[in-house]
XYZ file of C-alpha atoms in Angstrom:
274
model
C 3.232 -18.727 -21.692
C 6.410 -16.777 -22.445
C 4.263 -13.770 -22.450
C 2.356 -14.227 -19.486
C 5.960 -14.817 -18.247
C 7.752 -11.785 -19.542
C 4.544 -9.594 -18.656
C 5.213 -10.454 -14.894
C 9.190 -10.050 -15.523
C 8.486 -6.739 -16.889
C 5.733 -6.040 -13.847
C 8.154 -7.388 -10.693
C 11.287 -4.760 -12.394
C 9.483 -1.811 -13.346
C 7.599 -2.320 -9.286
C 11.370 -2.640 -8.146
C 12.041 0.609 -10.349
C 9.878 2.456 -8.869
C 11.170 0.959 -5.459
C 14.464 2.016 -5.790
C 13.796 5.625 -7.128
C 11.540 6.224 -4.581
C 14.625 5.398 -1.731
C 16.416 7.233 -3.151
C 14.501 10.097 -3.521
C 13.592 10.028 0.125
C 17.375 9.857 1.042
C 17.904 13.375 -1.001
C 14.594 14.822 0.726
C 16.634 13.523 4.254
C 19.539 15.124 3.018
C 17.807 18.913 1.971
C 17.524 20.212 5.299
C 21.474 19.741 5.592
C 24.244 18.639 3.126
C 25.094 16.092 5.945
C 22.108 13.627 6.808
C 23.387 13.132 10.321
C 23.114 16.897 10.779
C 19.818 17.223 8.921
C 18.505 14.728 11.803
C 19.965 16.405 15.021
C 18.717 19.743 13.783
C 14.688 17.925 14.056
C 16.109 16.231 17.541
C 17.299 19.155 18.781
C 13.413 21.018 17.819
C 11.676 18.380 19.826
C 13.819 18.180 22.589
C 13.185 22.116 22.605
C 9.754 21.244 22.287
C 9.038 18.944 25.621
C 11.347 20.971 27.770
C 9.757 24.580 26.336
C 6.048 23.003 27.537
C 7.333 21.356 30.760
C 8.872 24.571 31.946
C 5.266 26.385 30.805
C 3.028 23.574 32.105
C 5.386 23.720 35.580
C 4.849 27.178 35.528
C 1.090 27.390 35.249
C 0.859 24.843 37.913
C -1.109 22.313 34.430
C 0.235 19.390 35.943
C -2.304 18.295 37.728
C -4.487 18.642 34.549
C -2.591 15.822 33.115
C -3.260 12.214 33.030
C -1.873 10.524 36.465
C 1.649 8.474 35.439
C 5.052 10.097 33.019
C 4.735 13.688 33.280
C 7.676 13.827 30.712
C 6.044 11.146 28.397
C 2.477 12.894 28.300
C 4.453 15.958 26.927
C 6.576 13.533 24.707
C 3.345 12.063 23.480
C 1.598 14.852 22.216
C 4.404 16.945 20.898
C 6.444 14.150 18.583
C 2.997 13.161 16.923
C 2.587 17.195 16.791
C 5.246 17.235 14.888
C 5.317 13.649 12.583
C 1.914 15.404 11.638
C 3.262 18.991 10.397
C 6.768 17.665 8.832
C 5.019 15.579 6.855
C 2.341 18.052 5.751
C 5.242 20.002 5.127
C 7.455 17.765 3.478
C 4.983 16.982 1.173
C 3.631 20.703 0.078
C 7.286 21.075 -0.478
C 7.981 18.163 -2.734
C 9.292 18.785 -6.756
C 5.612 19.585 -7.935
C 4.402 18.523 -11.638
C 6.550 21.826 -12.902
C 9.572 21.050 -11.690
C 12.642 20.409 -13.683
C 12.627 16.547 -12.058
C 9.949 15.654 -13.531
C 11.635 16.033 -17.505
C 13.507 12.948 -16.432
C 11.712 9.453 -16.609
C 10.510 7.529 -14.904
C 10.558 10.486 -12.189
C 6.734 12.065 -11.539
C 5.530 13.597 -8.713
C 3.493 10.705 -7.355
C 7.210 9.591 -6.547
C 8.126 12.713 -5.190
C 5.449 13.333 -2.397
C 5.690 9.397 -0.844
C 9.802 9.998 -1.523
C 8.959 12.942 0.407
C 6.682 11.891 3.012
C 8.717 8.679 3.875
C 11.345 10.746 4.656
C 9.626 12.804 6.727
C 8.550 9.725 8.496
C 11.893 8.309 8.818
C 13.560 11.496 10.498
C 10.641 11.103 12.789
C 10.794 7.943 14.160
C 14.563 8.438 14.517
C 13.829 10.551 16.417
C 11.546 10.026 19.054
C 13.596 6.420 19.667
C 16.791 8.129 20.410
C 14.621 10.815 22.453
C 12.839 7.788 24.170
C 15.975 6.088 24.402
C 18.133 8.611 26.410
C 15.104 9.674 28.468
C 14.181 5.696 28.823
C 18.308 5.506 30.049
C 19.836 8.024 31.637
C 16.732 9.551 33.298
C 13.902 6.482 34.029
C 12.437 3.224 32.509
C 9.850 4.074 30.026
C 6.845 1.829 30.627
C 4.122 1.729 27.720
C 1.328 0.233 28.167
C 0.473 -0.524 24.318
C 3.383 0.348 22.412
C 1.640 -1.138 18.822
C -1.432 1.057 19.380
C 0.557 3.976 20.454
C 2.858 3.687 16.758
C -0.085 3.502 15.102
C -1.994 6.624 16.393
C 1.699 7.759 15.158
C 1.260 6.670 11.908
C -2.109 7.633 11.936
C -0.726 11.322 12.187
C 1.726 10.973 9.818
C -0.614 9.649 7.845
C -3.492 12.556 7.780
C -0.788 14.859 7.802
C 0.068 13.464 4.526
C -3.105 13.853 3.279
C -3.856 17.418 4.236
C -0.783 18.158 1.936
C -1.370 16.067 -0.992
C -4.341 18.338 -0.964
C -2.386 21.580 -0.733
C 0.158 20.369 -2.908
C -2.289 20.096 -5.796
C -3.456 23.402 -4.533
C 0.233 25.482 -5.060
C 0.711 26.062 -8.401
C -3.075 27.699 -8.808
C -2.307 29.609 -6.190
C 1.205 29.545 -4.640
C 0.248 32.398 -2.028
C -2.426 31.092 -0.354
C -0.750 27.761 0.383
C 2.039 29.243 2.160
C -0.001 30.906 4.590
C -2.463 28.330 5.128
C 0.356 26.266 5.727
C 2.100 27.789 8.112
C -1.243 29.393 9.994
C -2.292 25.814 10.450
C 0.695 25.228 11.923
C 0.757 27.556 14.920
C -3.266 27.028 14.864
C -1.720 23.407 15.312
C -0.249 24.377 18.683
C -3.322 24.873 20.014
C -5.829 22.887 18.107
C -3.636 20.208 18.389
C -5.055 19.514 22.015
C -1.536 17.770 22.964
C -1.652 20.356 25.992
C -4.689 19.305 27.153
C -6.577 15.433 27.919
C -10.339 15.029 25.461
C -12.004 13.482 29.121
C -11.639 16.426 31.456
C -12.598 19.015 29.275
C -16.153 20.444 28.962
C -18.418 20.123 26.302
C -18.175 23.618 24.357
C -14.669 23.187 24.266
C -14.857 19.863 22.611
C -16.710 21.478 20.091
C -13.901 23.721 18.940
C -11.360 20.713 19.008
C -13.250 16.931 17.262
C -13.154 18.486 13.604
C -9.031 18.307 14.264
C -7.504 14.759 13.138
C -4.990 15.164 15.434
C -7.252 15.829 18.253
C -8.355 12.435 17.909
C -4.869 11.002 17.184
C -3.388 12.398 19.750
C -5.508 11.350 22.552
C -5.634 7.928 21.446
C -2.248 7.330 21.889
C -2.356 8.575 25.433
C -5.266 5.755 26.319
C -2.534 3.270 24.519
C 0.063 5.051 26.707
C -0.879 4.697 29.860
C -2.831 2.617 32.040
C -4.509 4.741 34.101
C -6.443 7.061 30.956
C -9.096 5.757 28.490
C -10.263 8.550 25.447
C -14.264 8.861 26.464
C -14.548 11.469 22.957
C -12.363 10.613 20.120
C -12.110 8.352 17.220
C -9.131 7.140 15.641
C -11.595 5.723 12.374
C -12.234 9.652 12.164
C -8.672 10.719 11.502
C -8.597 7.450 9.323
C -11.915 8.986 7.335
C -10.103 12.236 7.410
C -7.020 10.780 5.751
C -9.067 8.725 3.358
C -11.321 11.115 2.046
C -8.379 14.013 1.811
C -6.020 11.791 -0.412
C -8.339 11.149 -2.668
C -9.107 14.252 -2.910
C -5.280 14.995 -3.102
C -4.996 12.635 -6.212
C -7.819 13.730 -7.872
C -6.403 17.103 -7.903
C -3.105 16.689 -8.543
C -3.887 14.283 -11.634
C -5.953 17.415 -12.842
C -3.042 20.081 -11.758
C -0.307 17.643 -13.524
C -2.934 17.905 -17.013
C -1.912 21.220 -17.149
C 0.996 22.000 -16.132
C 3.502 24.489 -17.776
C 7.068 25.493 -17.065
C 5.935 28.836 -17.107
C 4.341 28.450 -13.222
C 7.728 27.974 -11.877
C 9.190 31.143 -14.396
C 6.071 33.701 -13.331
C 7.439 33.221 -9.615
């Protein structure tokens, strides 16, 4: 009985230690972009505002407002920008997290799983806080924000984050073996998603040949599904959130297997060589 109780306490203590370590590592990852945590969030906030305003001006000048969902046009733009930034920032944060050859891994109980979780949660914290602040200011200063199904819309935000984390884990596992390839792929993927994410389009209004160019992308599905939850007048017919979920699960499993293999073959000379 005593041994059982001791094991239970040991398991609980270990879990608490890991959670505490993830928390402190997440705080460190938030402050990585700037010594001041508030300024680190402020930089992301400014990026989101610039994205929204840039797309608003572009849609207005090109006369594309008619292609948007019937409803709040600025909310339509923000729905695409927020999910796009959450996805790409999560992927970038995970790819940039501490690898198996990092000096941080010499300090127990630190490991790569903790580093990945911390980077992913730190990125999510910044994005959610930025989104909430922008929506609050828009609601108070401009016009009331009405979302038909806030729970569903937030789930699509989380799914966009999860798919970004999944791709990031795969790239992180490859990074020690091919660092230049990962850097180039990361940049190209983020730039390509400016269009391939579908944040400027509505899937229901796209011809079949264009849908085939976009439906491989899980972010395209989450953005379109999110708009179905946000706007009462829009029902997505050509996208499926479960596709994005399965892509995330498969990529996470592949990434973790690759990360385990990489960790077993980790060498300090990797970092020294670069």
